[in-house]
Amino acid sequence: MRQWTTGVCIVCSRFGNMVHGMTVNSFTSVSLDPPIVAITLANQTRTANLVQKSGRFSVSILAKNQKSLAEKFSGKVIEGPGRFDNVSTVLLPNEIPGIAESLSLLACEVIQVIPLKNSSIYLGKVLYSEVIHQSLEPLVYQNREYKTL
Protein backbone atom coordinates (compact mmCIF):
# COMPACT_ATOMS: atom_id res chain seq x y z
CA MET A 1 0.00 0.00 0.00
CA ARG A 2 3.05 2.26 0.22
CA GLN A 3 2.74 2.77 -3.54
CA TRP A 4 -0.78 4.23 -3.26
CA THR A 5 -0.65 8.02 -3.45
CA THR A 6 -3.13 9.77 -1.16
CA GLY A 7 -3.97 13.20 0.15
CA VAL A 8 -3.00 14.18 3.69
CA CYS A 9 -5.35 15.57 6.31
CA ILE A 10 -5.56 16.17 10.03
CA VAL A 11 -8.53 14.74 11.91
CA CYS A 12 -9.45 16.46 15.18
CA SER A 13 -12.04 15.72 17.84
CA ARG A 14 -13.18 17.15 21.15
CA PHE A 15 -14.93 15.66 24.15
CA GLY A 16 -15.48 18.04 27.05
CA ASN A 17 -12.24 19.98 27.49
CA MET A 18 -10.11 17.27 25.85
CA VAL A 19 -9.00 18.01 22.27
CA HIS A 20 -6.69 15.98 20.09
CA GLY A 21 -5.80 15.60 16.44
CA MET A 22 -3.72 13.36 14.24
CA THR A 23 -2.47 13.17 10.68
CA VAL A 24 -4.27 10.62 8.53
CA ASN A 25 -4.18 9.59 4.92
CA SER A 26 -7.05 7.13 5.29
CA PHE A 27 -9.80 9.55 4.30
CA THR A 28 -12.23 9.33 1.42
CA SER A 29 -15.53 10.60 0.11
CA VAL A 30 -18.22 7.92 0.28
CA SER A 31 -21.31 9.78 -0.96
CA LEU A 32 -22.08 13.21 -2.38
CA ASP A 33 -25.82 13.14 -1.65
CA PRO A 34 -25.99 12.98 1.28
CA PRO A 35 -22.38 14.08 1.84
CA ILE A 36 -20.64 11.25 3.73
CA VAL A 37 -16.91 10.66 4.29
CA ALA A 38 -14.91 7.85 5.84
CA ILE A 39 -11.82 7.99 8.04
CA THR A 40 -9.87 5.15 9.61
CA LEU A 41 -8.24 5.58 13.02
CA ALA A 42 -6.14 3.19 15.06
CA ASN A 43 -8.21 2.12 18.07
CA GLN A 44 -5.62 2.97 20.72
CA THR A 45 -5.15 6.62 19.73
CA ARG A 46 -6.38 9.61 21.72
CA THR A 47 -8.12 10.97 18.64
CA ALA A 48 -10.08 7.73 18.11
CA ASN A 49 -11.07 7.78 21.78
CA LEU A 50 -12.45 11.31 21.46
CA VAL A 51 -14.28 10.54 18.20
CA GLN A 52 -15.82 7.48 19.83
CA LYS A 53 -16.98 9.48 22.88
CA SER A 54 -18.15 12.64 21.10
CA GLY A 55 -19.46 11.22 17.84
CA ARG A 56 -17.90 14.19 16.01
CA PHE A 57 -14.71 15.01 14.13
CA SER A 58 -13.21 17.58 11.80
CA VAL A 59 -11.10 17.02 8.71
CA SER A 60 -8.55 19.59 7.56
CA ILE A 61 -7.25 18.78 4.08
CA LEU A 62 -3.66 19.98 3.96
CA ALA A 63 -1.91 22.11 1.36
CA LYS A 64 1.61 21.45 0.12
CA ASN A 65 3.05 24.13 2.43
CA GLN A 66 1.69 22.34 5.54
CA LYS A 67 4.13 19.42 5.62
CA SER A 68 5.47 20.51 9.03
CA LEU A 69 1.93 20.35 10.45
CA ALA A 70 1.45 16.87 9.01
CA GLU A 71 4.67 15.76 10.69
CA LYS A 72 3.77 17.44 13.99
CA PHE A 73 0.31 15.84 14.16
CA SER A 74 1.72 12.44 13.15
CA GLY A 75 3.90 12.47 16.27
CA LYS A 76 7.15 12.50 14.27
CA VAL A 77 8.03 15.96 15.55
CA ILE A 78 7.64 16.85 19.21
CA GLU A 79 7.14 20.58 19.77
CA GLY A 80 6.19 21.62 23.26
CA PRO A 81 3.59 19.95 25.46
CA GLY A 82 0.76 19.89 22.91
CA ARG A 83 0.15 19.37 19.22
CA PHE A 84 -1.94 22.52 19.00
CA ASP A 85 0.78 24.77 20.46
CA ASN A 86 1.66 27.50 17.94
CA VAL A 87 -0.87 26.12 15.43
CA SER A 88 -3.44 28.48 13.95
CA THR A 89 -6.91 26.92 14.25
CA VAL A 90 -10.51 27.82 13.54
CA LEU A 91 -13.50 26.63 15.55
CA LEU A 92 -15.95 24.75 13.34
CA PRO A 93 -19.72 24.58 13.93
CA ASN A 94 -19.40 21.32 15.89
CA GLU A 95 -17.02 23.11 18.33
CA ILE A 96 -14.06 21.09 17.09
CA PRO A 97 -10.96 22.89 15.84
CA GLY A 98 -9.85 22.77 12.26
CA ILE A 99 -6.42 23.71 10.98
CA ALA A 100 -6.45 27.24 9.58
CA GLU A 101 -5.10 27.84 6.09
CA SER A 102 -5.87 24.26 5.01
CA LEU A 103 -7.18 23.61 1.52
CA SER A 104 -10.59 22.84 2.98
CA LEU A 105 -12.35 22.03 6.24
CA LEU A 106 -15.13 19.61 7.11
CA ALA A 107 -17.16 19.17 10.29
CA CYS A 108 -18.68 15.70 10.59
CA GLU A 109 -21.02 13.66 12.77
CA VAL A 110 -20.40 9.91 13.10
CA ILE A 111 -23.25 7.91 11.60
CA GLN A 112 -21.65 4.46 11.68
CA VAL A 113 -18.58 2.76 13.10
CA ILE A 114 -17.09 -0.35 11.53
CA PRO A 115 -14.75 -1.97 14.08
CA LEU A 116 -11.70 -3.84 12.82
CA LYS A 117 -9.01 -5.70 14.75
CA ASN A 118 -6.65 -2.74 15.36
CA SER A 119 -8.58 0.19 13.91
CA SER A 120 -12.09 1.40 13.15
CA ILE A 121 -13.69 2.98 10.11
CA TYR A 122 -15.86 5.98 10.97
CA LEU A 123 -18.50 7.07 8.49
CA GLY A 124 -19.29 10.72 9.02
CA LYS A 125 -22.13 12.86 7.72
CA VAL A 126 -20.67 16.18 6.62
CA LEU A 127 -22.45 18.94 8.53
CA TYR A 128 -20.25 21.79 7.29
CA SER A 129 -17.63 22.22 4.59
CA GLU A 130 -15.59 25.15 3.39
CA VAL A 131 -12.99 25.54 0.67
CA ILE A 132 -10.29 27.87 1.99
CA HIS A 133 -7.62 27.80 -0.73
CA GLN A 134 -8.85 26.40 -4.01
CA SER A 135 -5.74 27.54 -5.91
CA LEU A 136 -3.12 25.85 -3.69
CA GLU A 137 -1.75 22.41 -4.42
CA PRO A 138 -2.49 19.56 -1.99
CA LEU A 139 0.03 17.77 0.17
CA VAL A 140 0.21 14.13 -0.87
CA TYR A 141 1.84 11.03 0.60
CA GLN A 142 3.40 8.10 -1.23
CA ASN A 143 6.00 5.49 -0.27
CA ARG A 144 6.45 7.05 3.20
CA GLU A 145 7.26 10.49 1.81
CA TYR A 146 5.33 13.75 1.56
CA LYS A 147 5.16 15.03 -2.01
CA THR A 148 3.41 17.62 -4.14
CA LEU A 149 1.76 17.34 -7.51
PDB file of N, CA, C and O in Angstrom, residues 84-136:
ATOM      1  N   PHE A  84      -1.318  21.290  19.466  1.00  0.00           N
ATOM      2  CA  PHE A  84      -1.943  22.516  19.004  1.00  0.00           C
ATOM      3  C   PHE A  84      -1.144  23.772  19.362  1.00  0.00           C
ATOM      4  O   PHE A  84      -1.521  24.864  18.954  1.00  0.00           O
ATOM      5  N   ASP A  85      -0.049  23.615  20.120  1.00  0.00           N
ATOM      6  CA  ASP A  85       0.785  24.769  20.455  1.00  0.00           C
ATOM      7  C   ASP A  85       1.320  25.413  19.177  1.00  0.00           C
ATOM      8  O   ASP A  85       1.844  24.727  18.298  1.00  0.00           O
ATOM      9  N   ASN A  86       1.174  26.718  19.078  1.00  0.00           N
ATOM     10  CA  ASN A  86       1.663  27.500  17.943  1.00  0.00           C
ATOM     11  C   ASN A  86       1.043  27.089  16.607  1.00  0.00           C
ATOM     12  O   ASN A  86       1.647  27.285  15.555  1.00  0.00           O
ATOM     13  N   VAL A  87      -0.153  26.509  16.648  1.00  0.00           N
ATOM     14  CA  VAL A  87      -0.872  26.124  15.433  1.00  0.00           C
ATOM     15  C   VAL A  87      -2.114  26.999  15.322  1.00  0.00           C
ATOM     16  O   VAL A  87      -2.903  27.086  16.263  1.00  0.00           O
ATOM     17  N   SER A  88      -2.279  27.629  14.190  1.00  0.00           N
ATOM     18  CA  SER A  88      -3.445  28.483  13.954  1.00  0.00           C
ATOM     19  C   SER A  88      -4.650  27.594  13.640  1.00  0.00           C
ATOM     20  O   SER A  88      -4.605  26.790  12.700  1.00  0.00           O
ATOM     21  N   THR A  89      -5.709  27.740  14.440  1.00  0.00           N
ATOM     22  CA  THR A  89      -6.907  26.921  14.254  1.00  0.00           C
ATOM     23  C   THR A  89      -8.138  27.805  14.089  1.00  0.00           C
ATOM     24  O   THR A  89      -8.115  28.991  14.393  1.00  0.00           O
ATOM     25  N   VAL A  90      -9.194  27.196  13.612  1.00  0.00           N
ATOM     26  CA  VAL A  90     -10.508  27.821  13.543  1.00  0.00           C
ATOM     27  C   VAL A  90     -11.482  26.886  14.239  1.00  0.00           C
ATOM     28  O   VAL A  90     -11.303  25.669  14.215  1.00  0.00           O
ATOM     29  N   LEU A  91     -12.496  27.438  14.873  1.00  0.00           N
ATOM     30  CA  LEU A  91     -13.499  26.630  15.550  1.00  0.00           C
ATOM     31  C   LEU A  91     -14.642  26.385  14.577  1.00  0.00           C
ATOM     32  O   LEU A  91     -15.278  27.327  14.097  1.00  0.00           O
ATOM     33  N   LEU A  92     -14.901  25.120  14.284  1.00  0.00           N
ATOM     34  CA  LEU A  92     -15.951  24.752  13.338  1.00  0.00           C
ATOM     35  C   LEU A  92     -17.293  24.657  14.060  1.00  0.00           C
ATOM     36  O   LEU A  92     -17.342  24.640  15.296  1.00  0.00           O
ATOM     37  N   PRO A  93     -18.394  24.591  13.309  1.00  0.00           N
ATOM     38  CA  PRO A  93     -19.717  24.577  13.933  1.00  0.00           C
ATOM     39  C   PRO A  93     -19.944  23.474  14.972  1.00  0.00           C
ATOM     40  O   PRO A  93     -20.766  23.630  15.852  1.00  0.00           O
ATOM     41  N   ASN A  94     -19.224  22.372  14.896  1.00  0.00           N
ATOM     42  CA  ASN A  94     -19.395  21.321  15.892  1.00  0.00           C
ATOM     43  C   ASN A  94     -18.462  21.499  17.089  1.00  0.00           C
ATOM     44  O   ASN A  94     -18.264  20.580  17.865  1.00  0.00           O
ATOM     45  N   GLU A  95     -17.913  22.725  17.233  1.00  0.00           N
ATOM     46  CA  GLU A  95     -17.020  23.105  18.335  1.00  0.00           C
ATOM     47  C   GLU A  95     -15.725  22.302  18.376  1.00  0.00           C
ATOM     48  O   GLU A  95     -15.093  22.161  19.411  1.00  0.00           O
ATOM     49  N   ILE A  96     -15.318  21.812  17.227  1.00  0.00           N
ATOM     50  CA  ILE A  96     -14.058  21.088  17.092  1.00  0.00           C
ATOM     51  C   ILE A  96     -13.127  21.949  16.246  1.00  0.00           C
ATOM     52  O   ILE A  96     -13.559  22.521  15.240  1.00  0.00           O
ATOM     53  N   PRO A  97     -11.864  22.061  16.636  1.00  0.00           N
ATOM     54  CA  PRO A  97     -10.963  22.895  15.845  1.00  0.00           C
ATOM     55  C   PRO A  97     -10.619  22.269  14.502  1.00  0.00           C
ATOM     56  O   PRO A  97     -10.560  21.050  14.365  1.00  0.00           O
ATOM     57  N   GLY A  98     -10.402  23.153  13.542  1.00  0.00           N
ATOM     58  CA  GLY A  98      -9.848  22.774  12.257  1.00  0.00           C
ATOM     59  C   GLY A  98      -8.553  23.543  12.079  1.00  0.00           C
ATOM     60  O   GLY A  98      -8.333  24.562  12.733  1.00  0.00           O
ATOM     61  N   ILE A  99      -7.710  23.071  11.217  1.00  0.00           N
ATOM     62  CA  ILE A  99      -6.421  23.707  10.981  1.00  0.00           C
ATOM     63  C   ILE A  99      -6.614  24.854   9.990  1.00  0.00           C
ATOM     64  O   ILE A  99      -7.050  24.640   8.853  1.00  0.00           O
ATOM     65  N   ALA A 100      -6.304  26.065  10.437  1.00  0.00           N
ATOM     66  CA  ALA A 100      -6.449  27.244   9.582  1.00  0.00           C
ATOM     67  C   ALA A 100      -5.510  27.138   8.389  1.00  0.00           C
ATOM     68  O   ALA A 100      -4.475  26.483   8.452  1.00  0.00           O
ATOM     69  N   GLU A 101      -5.891  27.781   7.314  1.00  0.00           N
ATOM     70  CA  GLU A 101      -5.099  27.840   6.090  1.00  0.00           C
ATOM     71  C   GLU A 101      -4.974  26.493   5.383  1.00  0.00           C
ATOM     72  O   GLU A 101      -4.105  26.314   4.539  1.00  0.00           O
ATOM     73  N   SER A 102      -5.820  25.530   5.743  1.00  0.00           N
ATOM     74  CA  SER A 102      -5.869  24.262   5.012  1.00  0.00           C
ATOM     75  C   SER A 102      -6.532  24.500   3.658  1.00  0.00           C
ATOM     76  O   SER A 102      -7.109  25.551   3.418  1.00  0.00           O
ATOM     77  N   LEU A 103      -6.476  23.489   2.797  1.00  0.00           N
ATOM     78  CA  LEU A 103      -7.183  23.611   1.524  1.00  0.00           C
ATOM     79  C   LEU A 103      -8.678  23.688   1.764  1.00  0.00           C
ATOM     80  O   LEU A 103      -9.375  24.491   1.166  1.00  0.00           O
ATOM     81  N   SER A 104      -9.171  22.814   2.640  1.00  0.00           N
ATOM     82  CA  SER A 104     -10.588  22.836   2.977  1.00  0.00           C
ATOM     83  C   SER A 104     -10.803  22.211   4.342  1.00  0.00           C
ATOM     84  O   SER A 104      -9.947  21.502   4.868  1.00  0.00           O
ATOM     85  N   LEU A 105     -11.984  22.499   4.904  1.00  0.00           N
ATOM     86  CA  LEU A 105     -12.345  22.031   6.243  1.00  0.00           C
ATOM     87  C   LEU A 105     -13.706  21.361   6.197  1.00  0.00           C
ATOM     88  O   LEU A 105     -14.603  21.803   5.477  1.00  0.00           O
ATOM     89  N   LEU A 106     -13.857  20.310   6.983  1.00  0.00           N
ATOM     90  CA  LEU A 106     -15.131  19.613   7.111  1.00  0.00           C
ATOM     91  C   LEU A 106     -15.430  19.400   8.587  1.00  0.00           C
ATOM     92  O   LEU A 106     -14.523  19.103   9.372  1.00  0.00           O
ATOM     93  N   ALA A 107     -16.690  19.531   8.963  1.00  0.00           N
ATOM     94  CA  ALA A 107     -17.162  19.172  10.295  1.00  0.00           C
ATOM     95  C   ALA A 107     -18.139  18.020  10.099  1.00  0.00           C
ATOM     96  O   ALA A 107     -19.066  18.110   9.287  1.00  0.00           O
ATOM     97  N   CYS A 108     -17.922  16.926  10.835  1.00  0.00           N
ATOM     98  CA  CYS A 108     -18.684  15.701  10.586  1.00  0.00           C
ATOM     99  C   CYS A 108     -19.273  15.116  11.866  1.00  0.00           C
ATOM    100  O   CYS A 108     -18.711  15.277  12.952  1.00  0.00           O
ATOM    101  N   GLU A 109     -20.381  14.392  11.684  1.00  0.00           N
ATOM    102  CA  GLU A 109     -21.022  13.659  12.770  1.00  0.00           C
ATOM    103  C   GLU A 109     -20.970  12.173  12.413  1.00  0.00           C
ATOM    104  O   GLU A 109     -21.340  11.789  11.291  1.00  0.00           O
ATOM    105  N   VAL A 110     -20.514  11.355  13.341  1.00  0.00           N
ATOM    106  CA  VAL A 110     -20.396   9.911  13.100  1.00  0.00           C
ATOM    107  C   VAL A 110     -21.789   9.312  12.931  1.00  0.00           C
ATOM    108  O   VAL A 110     -22.663   9.512  13.781  1.00  0.00           O
ATOM    109  N   ILE A 111     -21.968   8.590  11.819  1.00  0.00           N
ATOM    110  CA  ILE A 111     -23.247   7.911  11.599  1.00  0.00           C
ATOM    111  C   ILE A 111     -23.118   6.391  11.666  1.00  0.00           C
ATOM    112  O   ILE A 111     -24.106   5.689  11.830  1.00  0.00           O
ATOM    113  N   GLN A 112     -21.879   5.896  11.563  1.00  0.00           N
ATOM    114  CA  GLN A 112     -21.652   4.457  11.678  1.00  0.00           C
ATOM    115  C   GLN A 112     -20.187   4.200  11.975  1.00  0.00           C
ATOM    116  O   GLN A 112     -19.306   4.906  11.475  1.00  0.00           O
ATOM    117  N   VAL A 113     -19.935   3.182  12.785  1.00  0.00           N
ATOM    118  CA  VAL A 113     -18.575   2.757  13.103  1.00  0.00           C
ATOM    119  C   VAL A 113     -18.436   1.301  12.675  1.00  0.00           C
ATOM    120  O   VAL A 113     -19.287   0.466  13.000  1.00  0.00           O
ATOM    121  N   ILE A 114     -17.377   1.013  11.954  1.00  0.00           N
ATOM    122  CA  ILE A 114     -17.085  -0.354  11.532  1.00  0.00           C
ATOM    123  C   ILE A 114     -15.810  -0.777  12.252  1.00  0.00           C
ATOM    124  O   ILE A 114     -14.705  -0.356  11.885  1.00  0.00           O
ATOM    125  N   PRO A 115     -15.941  -1.574  13.324  1.00  0.00           N
ATOM    126  CA  PRO A 115     -14.751  -1.974  14.081  1.00  0.00           C
ATOM    127  C   PRO A 115     -13.950  -3.039  13.341  1.00  0.00           C
ATOM    128  O   PRO A 115     -14.515  -3.963  12.752  1.00  0.00           O
ATOM    129  N   LEU A 116     -12.644  -2.875  13.371  1.00  0.00           N
ATOM    130  CA  LEU A 116     -11.704  -3.843  12.820  1.00  0.00           C
ATOM    131  C   LEU A 116     -10.799  -4.299  13.964  1.00  0.00           C
ATOM    132  O   LEU A 116     -10.942  -3.837  15.091  1.00  0.00           O
ATOM    133  N   LYS A 117      -9.864  -5.162  13.686  1.00  0.00           N
ATOM    134  CA  LYS A 117      -9.008  -5.695  14.752  1.00  0.00           C
ATOM    135  C   LYS A 117      -8.229  -4.604  15.477  1.00  0.00           C
ATOM    136  O   LYS A 117      -8.254  -4.520  16.699  1.00  0.00           O
ATOM    137  N   ASN A 118      -7.513  -3.751  14.748  1.00  0.00           N
ATOM    138  CA  ASN A 118      -6.651  -2.736  15.361  1.00  0.00           C
ATOM    139  C   ASN A 118      -7.096  -1.308  15.094  1.00  0.00           C
ATOM    140  O   ASN A 118      -6.489  -0.361  15.598  1.00  0.00           O
ATOM    141  N   SER A 119      -8.112  -1.148  14.270  1.00  0.00           N
ATOM    142  CA  SER A 119      -8.582   0.189  13.913  1.00  0.00           C
ATOM    143  C   SER A 119     -10.090   0.137  13.701  1.00  0.00           C
ATOM    144  O   SER A 119     -10.701  -0.927  13.776  1.00  0.00           O
ATOM    145  N   SER A 120     -10.664   1.302  13.448  1.00  0.00           N
ATOM    146  CA  SER A 120     -12.092   1.399  13.153  1.00  0.00           C
ATOM    147  C   SER A 120     -12.296   2.381  12.017  1.00  0.00           C
ATOM    148  O   SER A 120     -11.582   3.374  11.896  1.00  0.00           O
ATOM    149  N   ILE A 121     -13.292   2.080  11.192  1.00  0.00           N
ATOM    150  CA  ILE A 121     -13.690   2.978  10.115  1.00  0.00           C
ATOM    151  C   ILE A 121     -14.882   3.780  10.633  1.00  0.00           C
ATOM    152  O   ILE A 121     -15.854   3.205  11.137  1.00  0.00           O
ATOM    153  N   TYR A 122     -14.785   5.092  10.527  1.00  0.00           N
ATOM    154  CA  TYR A 122     -15.857   5.983  10.967  1.00  0.00           C
ATOM    155  C   TYR A 122     -16.484   6.614   9.728  1.00  0.00           C
ATOM    156  O   TYR A 122     -15.789   7.291   8.963  1.00  0.00           O
ATOM    157  N   LEU A 123     -17.769   6.387   9.541  1.00  0.00           N
ATOM    158  CA  LEU A 123     -18.500   7.075   8.491  1.00  0.00           C
ATOM    159  C   LEU A 123     -19.090   8.327   9.107  1.00  0.00           C
ATOM    160  O   LEU A 123     -19.743   8.266  10.158  1.00  0.00           O
ATOM    161  N   GLY A 124     -18.838   9.451   8.473  1.00  0.00           N
ATOM    162  CA  GLY A 124     -19.292  10.720   9.023  1.00  0.00           C
ATOM    163  C   GLY A 124     -20.143  11.497   8.042  1.00  0.00           C
ATOM    164  O   GLY A 124     -19.768  11.652   6.876  1.00  0.00           O
ATOM    165  N   LYS A 125     -21.289  11.960   8.517  1.00  0.00           N
ATOM    166  CA  LYS A 125     -22.125  12.855   7.720  1.00  0.00           C
ATOM    167  C   LYS A 125     -21.511  14.243   7.801  1.00  0.00           C
ATOM    168  O   LYS A 125     -21.253  14.754   8.899  1.00  0.00           O
ATOM    169  N   VAL A 126     -21.273  14.850   6.653  1.00  0.00           N
ATOM    170  CA  VAL A 126     -20.669  16.177   6.616  1.00  0.00           C
ATOM    171  C   VAL A 126     -21.742  17.209   6.963  1.00  0.00           C
ATOM    172  O   VAL A 126     -22.741  17.353   6.252  1.00  0.00           O
ATOM    173  N   LEU A 127     -21.518  17.921   8.075  1.00  0.00           N
ATOM    174  CA  LEU A 127     -22.451  18.945   8.528  1.00  0.00           C
ATOM    175  C   LEU A 127     -22.069  20.331   8.013  1.00  0.00           C
ATOM    176  O   LEU A 127     -22.913  21.218   7.917  1.00  0.00           O
ATOM    177  N   TYR A 128     -20.772  20.501   7.712  1.00  0.00           N
ATOM    178  CA  TYR A 128     -20.249  21.791   7.291  1.00  0.00           C
ATOM    179  C   TYR A 128     -19.010  21.545   6.454  1.00  0.00           C
ATOM    180  O   TYR A 128     -18.194  20.667   6.779  1.00  0.00           O
ATOM    181  N   SER A 129     -18.871  22.297   5.384  1.00  0.00           N
ATOM    182  CA  SER A 129     -17.633  22.223   4.591  1.00  0.00           C
ATOM    183  C   SER A 129     -17.323  23.605   4.047  1.00  0.00           C
ATOM    184  O   SER A 129     -18.224  24.408   3.792  1.00  0.00           O
ATOM    185  N   GLU A 130     -16.034  23.862   3.909  1.00  0.00           N
ATOM    186  CA  GLU A 130     -15.594  25.152   3.392  1.00  0.00           C
ATOM    187  C   GLU A 130     -14.284  24.967   2.639  1.00  0.00           C
ATOM    188  O   GLU A 130     -13.354  24.335   3.141  1.00  0.00           O
ATOM    189  N   VAL A 131     -14.234  25.512   1.438  1.00  0.00           N
ATOM    190  CA  VAL A 131     -12.995  25.536   0.671  1.00  0.00           C
ATOM    191  C   VAL A 131     -12.284  26.827   1.050  1.00  0.00           C
ATOM    192  O   VAL A 131     -12.843  27.915   0.908  1.00  0.00           O
ATOM    193  N   ILE A 132     -11.060  26.705   1.551  1.00  0.00           N
ATOM    194  CA  ILE A 132     -10.294  27.875   1.991  1.00  0.00           C
ATOM    195  C   ILE A 132      -9.366  28.372   0.874  1.00  0.00           C
ATOM    196  O   ILE A 132      -9.315  29.547   0.590  1.00  0.00           O
ATOM    197  N   HIS A 133      -8.617  27.447   0.283  1.00  0.00           N
ATOM    198  CA  HIS A 133      -7.619  27.803  -0.732  1.00  0.00           C
ATOM    199  C   HIS A 133      -7.752  26.888  -1.941  1.00  0.00           C
ATOM    200  O   HIS A 133      -7.028  25.899  -2.054  1.00  0.00           O
ATOM    201  N   GLN A 134      -8.618  27.231  -2.837  1.00  0.00           N
ATOM    202  CA  GLN A 134      -8.853  26.402  -4.010  1.00  0.00           C
ATOM    203  C   GLN A 134      -7.659  26.386  -4.962  1.00  0.00           C
ATOM    204  O   GLN A 134      -7.439  25.426  -5.683  1.00  0.00           O
ATOM    205  N   SER A 135      -6.838  27.429  -4.943  1.00  0.00           N
ATOM    206  CA  SER A 135      -5.744  27.535  -5.909  1.00  0.00           C
ATOM    207  C   SER A 135      -4.444  26.878  -5.448  1.00  0.00           C
ATOM    208  O   SER A 135      -3.523  26.724  -6.238  1.00  0.00           O
ATOM    209  N   LEU A 136      -4.343  26.502  -4.173  1.00  0.00           N
ATOM    210  CA  LEU A 136      -3.120  25.854  -3.687  1.00  0.00           C
ATOM    211  C   LEU A 136      -3.094  24.377  -4.048  1.00  0.00           C
ATOM    212  O   LEU A 136      -4.137  23.746  -4.200  1.00  0.00           O
TER     213      LEU A 136
END
